[in-house]
Coordinates of C-alpha atoms and ligand atoms in Angstrom, one line a residue:
M1 CA 78.6 69.6 131.0
L2 CA 76.5 70.5 128.1
T3 CA 78.7 68.8 125.6
R4 CA 78.8 65.7 127.8
R5 CA 75.0 65.6 127.9
I6 CA 74.8 66.0 124.1
L7 CA 77.4 63.2 123.7
I8 CA 75.4 60.9 126.0
A9 CA 72.2 61.8 124.2
A10 CA 73.9 61.0 120.9
I11 CA 75.1 57.7 122.1
F12 CA 71.6 56.8 123.4
A13 CA 70.1 57.8 120.1
A14 CA 72.6 55.7 118.2
F15 CA 71.8 52.8 120.4
A16 CA 68.1 53.2 120.0
S17 CA 68.3 53.3 116.3
T18 CA 70.5 50.2 116.2
A19 CA 68.0 48.3 118.4
Q20 CA 65.2 49.5 116.1
A21 CA 67.0 48.3 113.0
Q22 CA 67.5 44.9 114.6
E23 CA 63.9 44.8 115.5
Q24 CA 63.0 45.6 111.9
H25 CA 65.2 42.8 110.7
A26 CA 63.9 40.1 113.1
R27 CA 63.0 37.6 110.5
L28 CA 59.7 35.6 110.6
P29 CA 60.7 32.0 111.2
V30 CA 59.1 29.9 108.4
V31 CA 59.5 26.2 107.8
A32 CA 59.2 24.6 104.4
T33 CA 59.0 20.8 104.2
F34 CA 61.5 20.2 101.3
S35 CA 64.3 22.0 99.5
I36 CA 62.3 23.0 96.3
L37 CA 59.5 24.5 98.3
G38 CA 62.1 26.3 100.6
D39 CA 63.6 28.1 97.6
I40 CA 60.2 29.2 96.4
V41 CA 59.2 30.4 99.9
S42 CA 62.5 32.3 100.1
N43 CA 61.9 34.1 96.9
V44 CA 58.4 35.3 98.1
G45 CA 59.5 36.1 101.7
G46 CA 62.8 37.8 100.9
D47 CA 64.6 39.2 103.8
R48 CA 61.5 39.5 106.0
I49 CA 61.6 35.7 106.7
G50 CA 64.1 33.1 107.7
V51 CA 63.4 29.8 106.0
K52 CA 64.3 26.4 107.3
T53 CA 63.6 23.2 105.3
L54 CA 63.1 19.8 106.8
V55 CA 64.1 17.6 103.9
G56 CA 67.3 19.1 102.6
P57 CA 69.2 19.1 99.3
N58 CA 69.2 15.7 97.4
G59 CA 66.8 14.3 100.1
D60 CA 63.9 12.1 99.3
A61 CA 60.7 13.5 101.0
H62 CA 58.6 10.4 100.1
V63 CA 60.5 8.3 102.6
Y64 CA 61.7 10.9 105.1
S65 CA 62.0 10.0 108.8
P66 CA 61.8 13.2 110.9
S67 CA 64.2 13.7 113.7
P68 CA 63.6 15.3 117.2
A69 CA 65.4 18.4 115.9
D70 CA 62.7 18.7 113.2
A71 CA 60.0 18.8 116.0
K72 CA 62.0 21.6 117.6
T73 CA 62.3 23.5 114.3
L74 CA 58.5 23.2 113.8
A75 CA 57.8 24.3 117.4
D76 CA 59.8 27.5 116.7
A77 CA 58.1 28.3 113.4
K78 CA 55.5 31.0 113.0
V79 CA 54.4 29.6 109.5
V80 CA 54.7 26.2 108.0
V81 CA 54.6 25.7 104.2
T82 CA 53.8 22.3 102.8
N83 CA 53.3 20.9 99.3
G84 CA 50.2 19.0 100.1
L85 CA 48.7 16.4 97.6
G86 CA 49.8 13.7 100.0
F87 CA 53.5 14.3 99.4
E88 CA 54.5 14.7 103.1
G89 CA 53.0 11.6 104.6
W90 CA 55.2 11.9 107.7
L91 CA 54.2 15.5 108.5
A92 CA 50.9 15.1 110.4
R93 CA 52.5 13.1 113.2
L94 CA 55.5 15.5 113.3
I95 CA 53.2 18.5 113.6
K96 CA 51.3 16.8 116.4
S97 CA 54.4 15.9 118.4
S98 CA 55.9 19.4 118.0
N99 CA 52.7 21.1 119.3
T100 CA 53.2 23.8 116.8
K101 CA 50.3 26.2 116.4
A102 CA 51.8 27.8 113.3
P103 CA 49.4 28.2 110.4
N104 CA 50.0 25.8 107.5
I105 CA 50.2 27.3 104.0
I106 CA 49.4 24.4 101.6
A107 CA 51.3 25.6 98.5
S108 CA 49.3 23.4 96.0
R109 CA 45.9 24.6 97.2
G110 CA 43.7 25.1 94.1
I111 CA 45.7 22.9 91.8
K112 CA 43.7 20.1 90.2
P113 CA 45.7 16.9 91.1
R114 CA 46.8 14.8 88.2
A115 CA 45.0 11.5 88.3
L116 CA 47.3 8.4 88.5
A117 CA 47.1 6.0 85.6
G118 CA 48.4 3.2 87.7
A119 CA 46.2 3.8 90.8
H120 CA 43.5 1.3 91.4
S121 CA 41.5 0.2 94.4
H122 CA 40.1 -3.0 95.7
A123 CA 37.1 -3.2 98.1
G124 CA 38.3 -1.7 101.4
H125 CA 41.7 -0.4 100.4
S126 CA 43.4 1.5 97.6
H127 CA 46.8 1.5 96.0
G128 CA 48.8 4.6 95.1
H129 CA 48.4 8.1 96.6
S130 CA 44.8 8.8 97.5
N131 CA 45.4 12.4 96.6
G132 CA 46.8 11.8 93.2
D133 CA 50.3 12.8 91.9
P134 CA 52.0 15.1 94.4
H135 CA 54.8 16.4 92.0
A136 CA 52.9 19.5 90.9
W137 CA 56.0 21.7 91.0
Q138 CA 57.2 20.0 87.7
S139 CA 54.8 22.4 85.9
V140 CA 55.9 26.0 86.2
A141 CA 52.2 27.1 85.8
N142 CA 51.5 25.2 89.0
V143 CA 54.4 26.9 90.8
K144 CA 52.9 30.3 89.9
I145 CA 49.9 29.1 92.0
Y146 CA 52.3 28.0 94.8
V147 CA 53.7 31.6 94.7
A148 CA 50.2 33.1 95.1
N149 CA 49.3 30.9 97.9
I150 CA 52.6 31.5 99.7
R151 CA 52.3 35.3 99.2
D152 CA 48.8 35.4 100.6
G153 CA 49.6 33.1 103.5
L154 CA 52.7 35.2 104.5
I155 CA 50.6 38.4 104.3
K156 CA 48.1 36.9 106.6
A157 CA 50.8 35.9 109.1
D158 CA 52.7 39.2 108.8
P159 CA 50.4 41.9 107.5
A160 CA 53.1 44.6 107.9
G161 CA 55.1 42.9 105.1
K162 CA 52.2 43.0 102.5
A163 CA 53.9 45.4 100.1
A164 CA 57.2 43.5 100.3
Y165 CA 55.6 40.1 99.7
E166 CA 53.6 41.4 96.8
A167 CA 56.6 43.0 95.2
N168 CA 58.8 39.9 95.7
A169 CA 56.1 37.6 94.3
A170 CA 55.6 39.8 91.3
T171 CA 59.4 39.8 90.6
Y172 CA 59.5 36.0 91.0
L173 CA 56.4 35.4 88.9
A174 CA 58.0 37.4 86.0
K175 CA 61.0 35.1 86.2
L176 CA 58.8 32.0 86.1
D177 CA 57.0 33.4 83.0
A178 CA 60.3 33.7 81.3
L179 CA 61.3 30.2 82.4
E180 CA 58.1 28.8 81.0
G181 CA 58.8 30.5 77.7
Q182 CA 62.3 28.9 77.6
I183 CA 60.9 25.4 78.3
K184 CA 58.3 25.6 75.5
D185 CA 60.9 27.0 73.1
I186 CA 63.4 24.2 73.8
V187 CA 60.8 21.4 73.6
S188 CA 59.5 22.8 70.3
K189 CA 63.0 22.1 68.9
I190 CA 63.0 18.4 69.9
P191 CA 61.5 16.2 67.1
P192 CA 58.1 15.1 68.4
E193 CA 58.8 11.4 68.0
R194 CA 61.8 11.7 70.2
R195 CA 60.0 13.4 73.2
K196 CA 60.1 10.3 75.3
I197 CA 62.3 9.4 78.2
I198 CA 62.7 6.9 81.1
T199 CA 63.2 8.0 84.7
T200 CA 63.3 6.0 87.9
H201 CA 60.1 7.2 89.6
D202 CA 57.0 8.7 88.1
A203 CA 57.8 12.3 89.1
F204 CA 57.4 14.2 85.9
G205 CA 53.7 13.7 85.0
Y206 CA 52.9 17.4 85.4
F207 CA 55.8 18.3 83.2
K208 CA 54.5 15.9 80.6
D209 CA 51.0 17.3 80.7
A210 CA 52.3 20.9 80.5
Y211 CA 55.1 20.6 77.9
G212 CA 54.5 17.4 76.0
V213 CA 57.5 15.3 76.9
E214 CA 56.6 11.8 77.8
F215 CA 58.2 10.2 80.9
I216 CA 58.0 6.5 81.7
A217 CA 59.1 5.1 85.0
P218 CA 59.4 1.6 86.5
Q219 CA 58.7 3.0 89.9
G220 CA 55.4 4.7 90.8
V221 CA 54.8 8.2 92.0
S222 CA 56.3 7.4 95.4
T223 CA 59.8 5.9 96.1
D224 CA 58.4 4.0 99.1
S225 CA 58.2 0.7 97.2
E226 CA 60.7 -0.8 94.8
A227 CA 60.0 -1.4 91.1
S228 CA 58.8 -5.0 90.6
A229 CA 60.5 -7.3 88.1
R230 CA 57.3 -7.2 86.0
D231 CA 57.5 -3.3 85.9
V232 CA 61.1 -3.5 84.8
A233 CA 60.4 -6.0 82.1
R234 CA 57.5 -3.9 80.8
I235 CA 59.8 -0.8 80.6
I236 CA 62.5 -2.8 78.7
T237 CA 59.9 -4.0 76.2
Q238 CA 58.6 -0.5 75.8
I239 CA 62.0 1.1 75.3
R240 CA 62.7 -1.5 72.5
K241 CA 59.3 -1.2 70.8
Q242 CA 59.1 2.6 71.0
K243 CA 62.8 3.2 70.4
I244 CA 63.0 5.4 73.4
P245 CA 66.4 7.2 73.1
A246 CA 67.5 7.9 76.6
V247 CA 67.1 7.0 80.3
F248 CA 67.8 9.4 83.1
I249 CA 69.1 9.0 86.6
E250 CA 67.5 11.1 89.4
N251 CA 69.4 12.8 92.2
I252 CA 67.1 11.3 94.9
S253 CA 67.1 7.7 93.6
D254 CA 69.6 4.8 93.3
A255 CA 71.1 4.9 89.8
R256 CA 71.7 1.1 89.5
L257 CA 68.2 0.1 88.2
L258 CA 68.3 2.7 85.4
T259 CA 71.9 1.8 84.5
R260 CA 70.8 -1.8 84.2
I261 CA 67.9 -0.9 82.0
A262 CA 70.2 1.2 79.8
D263 CA 72.6 -1.7 79.5
E264 CA 69.9 -4.2 78.5
T265 CA 68.2 -2.0 75.9
G266 CA 71.1 0.0 74.5
A267 CA 69.3 3.3 75.4
K268 CA 71.8 5.8 76.5
V269 CA 72.0 7.3 80.0
G270 CA 71.1 10.9 79.3
G271 CA 72.3 12.3 82.6
T272 CA 70.8 13.3 85.9
L273 CA 67.4 14.9 86.3
Y274 CA 66.4 16.7 89.5
S275 CA 62.9 15.5 90.5
D276 CA 62.0 16.0 94.1
A277 CA 65.0 17.9 95.6
L278 CA 67.5 20.7 94.8
T279 CA 71.2 20.2 95.0
D280 CA 73.3 22.1 97.5
E281 CA 74.9 25.4 96.5
K282 CA 77.8 23.7 94.7
G283 CA 75.5 21.5 92.6
L284 CA 73.8 22.1 89.3
A285 CA 70.3 22.8 90.7
P286 CA 70.6 25.0 93.8
T287 CA 67.3 26.8 93.1
Y288 CA 64.0 25.8 91.5
I289 CA 64.7 27.9 88.4
D290 CA 68.1 26.2 88.0
L291 CA 66.5 22.8 88.5
I292 CA 64.0 23.3 85.7
R293 CA 66.6 24.8 83.4
H294 CA 69.0 22.0 84.1
N295 CA 66.4 19.3 83.5
I296 CA 65.2 20.8 80.2
R297 CA 68.7 21.3 78.8
T298 CA 69.8 17.9 79.9
L299 CA 66.8 16.1 78.3
S300 CA 66.9 18.2 75.1
A301 CA 70.6 17.5 74.7
A302 CA 70.0 13.7 75.0
L303 CA 66.9 13.7 72.7
Q304 CA 68.3 15.9 69.9
S305 CA 71.2 13.7 69.0
Ligands
LIG401 ZN1 58.7 11.9 93.9

């Protein structure tokens, strides 16, 4: 009788501890708007959170059309992380239709938006993004600010995870410091007069400001309108005049325009740059750090030779 009781007690104890372990591992449901942000959030949240992204690998967040499933994903979220700076123009309506009450961490909060050279306004309406250039993640220094905002927002939503979020953020920030050093080192080896390239849309302004490689694009900071014939002609003239060595395709954009520009000018196609989205696991840029490393290696290889 006694042994049976002990056995039952032992089974109950085992049960209870399993349930407790499961409870401890119930992940905080977090939604990030696009793949690059989702990776950064995963690094800070670690195994305390479960991240879902709305715009997936190789997706274009500028022109995204949310689905009913996205509204459900948002409704189930306890935290929503967004880029801000006018990047997710479709989000406000989606948030409203989902009825989510989840707090919104704006990852770019505190970053001074880059002014747009091409933006101008007429009486009554303006062209270009009212918030400036949204692609702040192309500077690693800015992503360090994203990490701090995400860390602080997660601690607010899940105070019990404070130590874990702080430790994860510190580990990731150290990796970002190393990444920044690598970029500066690689750029320093490219002859200054060759630090100029063409891409499809104007996504690399923050990279240019931070690391001194000039990017020129026929399309503006959004992909929502096509490049005009005049913009394409201007780029072709500029490539010839400034002897720009290479043009680059982007993973989120149609390659045909850039291929045509390369054909007409004799500039070489230097490869693919990842601007606004990661690749899937099998691709060359499944994480933010991979994306930056891939981009800097690809452009330096094309500009060296
Ligand atoms: Zn973009």
